[in-house]
Amino acid sequence: MSRLIVLSNRVTLPNPNATQAGGLAVALEDALNGIGGIWMGWNGKKTAYRQNSFDVLKDQQIEYHTCSFSEAEYQGFYCGFANGALWPLMHDQNQYIDYSDQDYRIYQDVNFKFARQLQKIIEPGDMIWVHDYHFLSVAHYCRQLGMRNRIGFFLHIPFPETQKWQDLDCSQHLAAHLAQYDLLGMQTQQDQRNCYDFLKTTLSLTAHTNNILRNGQRQVEVKAYPISVHPTAIQRRAGQLTHIELPFDFSSSPDVKHIISVDRIDYSKGLLQKVDALRQCFQETPEMLSKIRQFQIACPCRLEVPTYANLYRDLKLGVDQLNQDFPHTDQPVFDCHYDALGHHALMSLYRKSEICWVNSVRDGMNLVAKEYIAAQDPENPGILILSKYAGAAEQMREALLVDPHDNNSMIKALKLAVKMPKSERIARYQALFQGLMDYDIVHWRDCFLKDLKHVSSQYIYQPLSKSPSHDLYLQH
C-alpha cells in the first residue's frame, strides 16, 4: 500500500502541553490528520555534532522521523543560506541577501541528508511531498539516488520574478534542482507564473502547456494551490473559548475597536510601516485615539542575524515612542506582546477583536487572515484589513485591501473599519467565510495529492551507489 511521506523543516511532534509551532507546521498537521503517513524534518534541537540517524515516533496514524541539527548545520543551512539568502530573495528584499559559498554547501549537504533518509525508508508507490524553501534541492538528490517515486513540492512563501534571481549566483543550479520535482505547487497564480517563467527561461525548457514544461525526457508541472484552514473547526473552537487568559485588556469603552495583529518580527510583515501609519493617523485625526487600540503579537525570531536584531530594536523603540507621544489614561494605544501564544489563545483573541490588520509588504499566503475570519461570530463579525501584497488578497477580495507602503491607504481603511455598519460587516464576512468553506485545508491537500498522483513521471533515473557521499551535490 502506497504511503504519503511529508518533508518539512519543522515537525510538530505530539505534545499536548507545548505551544504549537508556526503556521506551516500547524497546517501540515491538519493536512496529515485523517490520512496518516510519515512526517520527516527537524525536531527543533541543536547538538554539538552532526546527527545522521533519525528518531522515529509513531502516534496514531502519523509516523514521525526527526533529527537534530549540528551547530554548523543550523548556522549554515537554516540561518545562512535558507534565511540569509533565499528568504530575502523570495520576499523581494534583495538588499538583505547574505550569500556565502560555505552556507550554500551546507544547505546542499542538509538536503542530501534528508534525501538519504528518504532513500532508506521509501517503498515503490510511495509519494513524497516536500515543503518550502529549505528543501529546493531534495528531489535532485532523490533522483541521483535512484528514486523513481512521484515527488511534489509546495512553496509556502512567494516566488520572485526571474530577474530577482540574478542576484543569487547559484540560481542556475537551483532551477535545475527544482525541475527534478514532478509537481511544483505555489500559493498564488502570480507565484505560479513567476516559477514557470523562471524555469523556462533559466533552463531553456520547452513549454508543453501554460503550466507544464518539458525537461528532457520528463516534464514538470507548476500550479497554484492556495493553502487554507479548517474553518468550521476554528469557528467551533473559538466560540467555546470564553475563559482563556489573554495578554491584552479588552475592558475599554464599548466605542473602542480592538485591532489584533499576529506576526513574527520580520521585514516582510510591515510592522514599522504600521507604526508609522498609526502615528500619522493620530496626528491628522486625534479623535481616532479614542476609537482604536492596536494589540500586536510580535514574536522575535532569528535574533542572531543582525538584520532581525536591528528590526526588533527599531520596533520596540517605535512602539514605545508612539505610546509616549500619544499617552492614554487606561492603556497604551499600541500594546505589543513579544511572546508566542498557543493556538487556543489566538483563536480567542481573534474572536474578541473587532478588527484584524495584516500589513505584510510581501507574504506567501498569511493564514492569520483566514484564521481570523474563521474565528468570527457569524452574527457579529469583525473586519479584516489585509495588505494587497499578501497571497490571501488574491482570494479574499471582500477584505479592506491596503497598500502598506501608503499611509493614506491604511488610514482610510482604519476609518472605514471603525464606522462600518453591522450589515456590511456581515455581508463581507459571509462572502469571506464561504470562500474558506469552498477551499479549506482538506481541499488544498486533496487537490495537490490528486494532481501529484496523476502526473506523468516517465524518466528512468539511474541509481548511484548507496554509500554516503558528501560531495554528491556537486553533480548538478
PDB file of N, CA and C in Angstrom, residues 179-212:
ATOM      1  N   ALA A 179      13.532  21.523 -11.141  1.00  0.00           N
ATOM      2  CA  ALA A 179      12.959  20.830 -12.295  1.00  0.00           C
ATOM      3  C   ALA A 179      12.956  19.314 -12.130  1.00  0.00           C
ATOM      4  N   GLN A 180      13.563  18.793 -11.060  1.00  0.00           N
ATOM      5  CA  GLN A 180      13.530  17.364 -10.798  1.00  0.00           C
ATOM      6  C   GLN A 180      12.283  16.935 -10.027  1.00  0.00           C
ATOM      7  N   TYR A 181      11.496  17.901  -9.567  1.00  0.00           N
ATOM      8  CA  TYR A 181      10.198  17.575  -8.981  1.00  0.00           C
ATOM      9  C   TYR A 181       9.204  17.282 -10.101  1.00  0.00           C
ATOM     10  N   ASP A 182       8.205  16.495  -9.795  1.00  0.00           N
ATOM     11  CA  ASP A 182       7.148  16.230 -10.771  1.00  0.00           C
ATOM     12  C   ASP A 182       6.083  17.319 -10.758  1.00  0.00           C
ATOM     13  N   LEU A 183       5.825  17.869  -9.570  1.00  0.00           N
ATOM     14  CA  LEU A 183       4.774  18.879  -9.424  1.00  0.00           C
ATOM     15  C   LEU A 183       5.267  19.949  -8.468  1.00  0.00           C
ATOM     16  N   LEU A 184       5.192  21.201  -8.901  1.00  0.00           N
ATOM     17  CA  LEU A 184       5.577  22.337  -8.075  1.00  0.00           C
ATOM     18  C   LEU A 184       4.320  23.134  -7.739  1.00  0.00           C
ATOM     19  N   GLY A 185       3.992  23.216  -6.453  1.00  0.00           N
ATOM     20  CA  GLY A 185       2.809  23.935  -6.013  1.00  0.00           C
ATOM     21  C   GLY A 185       3.175  25.302  -5.461  1.00  0.00           C
ATOM     22  N   MET A 186       2.418  26.327  -5.869  1.00  0.00           N
ATOM     23  CA  MET A 186       2.637  27.700  -5.429  1.00  0.00           C
ATOM     24  C   MET A 186       1.376  28.209  -4.726  1.00  0.00           C
ATOM     25  N   GLN A 187       1.525  29.311  -4.002  1.00  0.00           N
ATOM     26  CA  GLN A 187       0.395  29.868  -3.257  1.00  0.00           C
ATOM     27  C   GLN A 187      -0.590  30.615  -4.148  1.00  0.00           C
ATOM     28  N   THR A 188      -0.108  31.342  -5.131  1.00  0.00           N
ATOM     29  CA  THR A 188      -0.973  32.207  -5.941  1.00  0.00           C
ATOM     30  C   THR A 188      -0.706  32.001  -7.428  1.00  0.00           C
ATOM     31  N   GLN A 189      -1.622  32.543  -8.235  1.00  0.00           N
ATOM     32  CA  GLN A 189      -1.437  32.479  -9.683  1.00  0.00           C
ATOM     33  C   GLN A 189      -0.209  33.261 -10.116  1.00  0.00           C
ATOM     34  N   GLN A 190       0.081  34.386  -9.434  1.00  0.00           N
ATOM     35  CA  GLN A 190       1.275  35.156  -9.770  1.00  0.00           C
ATOM     36  C   GLN A 190       2.546  34.370  -9.456  1.00  0.00           C
ATOM     37  N   ASP A 191       2.561  33.690  -8.314  1.00  0.00           N
ATOM     38  CA  ASP A 191       3.714  32.843  -7.982  1.00  0.00           C
ATOM     39  C   ASP A 191       3.894  31.743  -9.020  1.00  0.00           C
ATOM     40  N   GLN A 192       2.772  31.177  -9.475  1.00  0.00           N
ATOM     41  CA  GLN A 192       2.836  30.121 -10.493  1.00  0.00           C
ATOM     42  C   GLN A 192       3.469  30.650 -11.767  1.00  0.00           C
ATOM     43  N   ARG A 193       3.053  31.836 -12.187  1.00  0.00           N
ATOM     44  CA  ARG A 193       3.614  32.419 -13.412  1.00  0.00           C
ATOM     45  C   ARG A 193       5.102  32.722 -13.237  1.00  0.00           C
ATOM     46  N   ASN A 194       5.476  33.220 -12.062  1.00  0.00           N
ATOM     47  CA  ASN A 194       6.888  33.541 -11.823  1.00  0.00           C
ATOM     48  C   ASN A 194       7.768  32.294 -11.857  1.00  0.00           C
ATOM     49  N   CYS A 195       7.303  31.212 -11.208  1.00  0.00           N
ATOM     50  CA  CYS A 195       8.072  29.971 -11.177  1.00  0.00           C
ATOM     51  C   CYS A 195       8.183  29.355 -12.565  1.00  0.00           C
ATOM     52  N   TYR A 196       7.080  29.329 -13.270  1.00  0.00           N
ATOM     53  CA  TYR A 196       7.051  28.775 -14.629  1.00  0.00           C
ATOM     54  C   TYR A 196       8.036  29.530 -15.525  1.00  0.00           C
ATOM     55  N   ASP A 197       8.009  30.860 -15.459  1.00  0.00           N
ATOM     56  CA  ASP A 197       8.897  31.673 -16.288  1.00  0.00           C
ATOM     57  C   ASP A 197      10.365  31.490 -15.892  1.00  0.00           C
ATOM     58  N   PHE A 198      10.615  31.378 -14.571  1.00  0.00           N
ATOM     59  CA  PHE A 198      11.984  31.187 -14.090  1.00  0.00           C
ATOM     60  C   PHE A 198      12.587  29.896 -14.630  1.00  0.00           C
ATOM     61  N   LEU A 199      11.849  28.801 -14.539  1.00  0.00           N
ATOM     62  CA  LEU A 199      12.355  27.520 -15.027  1.00  0.00           C
ATOM     63  C   LEU A 199      12.498  27.520 -16.550  1.00  0.00           C
ATOM     64  N   LYS A 200      11.500  28.031 -17.222  1.00  0.00           N
ATOM     65  CA  LYS A 200      11.517  28.044 -18.689  1.00  0.00           C
ATOM     66  C   LYS A 200      12.681  28.878 -19.217  1.00  0.00           C
ATOM     67  N   THR A 201      12.878  30.058 -18.614  1.00  0.00           N
ATOM     68  CA  THR A 201      13.924  30.968 -19.079  1.00  0.00           C
ATOM     69  C   THR A 201      15.312  30.490 -18.676  1.00  0.00           C
ATOM     70  N   THR A 202      15.463  30.088 -17.423  1.00  0.00           N
ATOM     71  CA  THR A 202      16.780  29.731 -16.895  1.00  0.00           C
ATOM     72  C   THR A 202      17.312  28.440 -17.499  1.00  0.00           C
ATOM     73  N   LEU A 203      16.426  27.472 -17.720  1.00  0.00           N
ATOM     74  CA  LEU A 203      16.849  26.159 -18.208  1.00  0.00           C
ATOM     75  C   LEU A 203      16.546  25.936 -19.685  1.00  0.00           C
ATOM     76  N   SER A 204      15.939  26.946 -20.321  1.00  0.00           N
ATOM     77  CA  SER A 204      15.560  26.833 -21.749  1.00  0.00           C
ATOM     78  C   SER A 204      14.667  25.615 -21.977  1.00  0.00           C
ATOM     79  N   LEU A 205      13.669  25.452 -21.085  1.00  0.00           N
ATOM     80  CA  LEU A 205      12.752  24.326 -21.201  1.00  0.00           C
ATOM     81  C   LEU A 205      11.686  24.612 -22.255  1.00  0.00           C
ATOM     82  N   THR A 206      11.079  23.551 -22.735  1.00  0.00           N
ATOM     83  CA  THR A 206      10.034  23.659 -23.747  1.00  0.00           C
ATOM     84  C   THR A 206       8.674  23.731 -23.078  1.00  0.00           C
ATOM     85  N   ALA A 207       7.862  24.695 -23.478  1.00  0.00           N
ATOM     86  CA  ALA A 207       6.506  24.824 -22.927  1.00  0.00           C
ATOM     87  C   ALA A 207       5.594  23.795 -23.575  1.00  0.00           C
ATOM     88  N   HIS A 208       4.985  22.947 -22.761  1.00  0.00           N
ATOM     89  CA  HIS A 208       4.032  21.960 -23.253  1.00  0.00           C
ATOM     90  C   HIS A 208       2.616  22.518 -23.153  1.00  0.00           C
ATOM     91  N   THR A 209       2.269  23.071 -21.986  1.00  0.00           N
ATOM     92  CA  THR A 209       1.023  23.819 -21.785  1.00  0.00           C
ATOM     93  C   THR A 209       1.398  25.054 -20.960  1.00  0.00           C
ATOM     94  N   ASN A 210       0.375  25.823 -20.531  1.00  0.00           N
ATOM     95  CA  ASN A 210       0.681  27.014 -19.750  1.00  0.00           C
ATOM     96  C   ASN A 210       1.068  26.698 -18.317  1.00  0.00           C
ATOM     97  N   ASN A 211       1.104  25.419 -17.945  1.00  0.00           N
ATOM     98  CA  ASN A 211       1.613  25.066 -16.615  1.00  0.00           C
ATOM     99  C   ASN A 211       2.477  23.805 -16.612  1.00  0.00           C
ATOM    100  N   ILE A 212       2.832  23.298 -17.790  1.00  0.00           N
ATOM    101  CA  ILE A 212       3.693  22.115 -17.893  1.00  0.00           C
ATOM    102  C   ILE A 212       4.881  22.433 -18.788  1.00  0.00           C
TER     103      ILE A 212
END
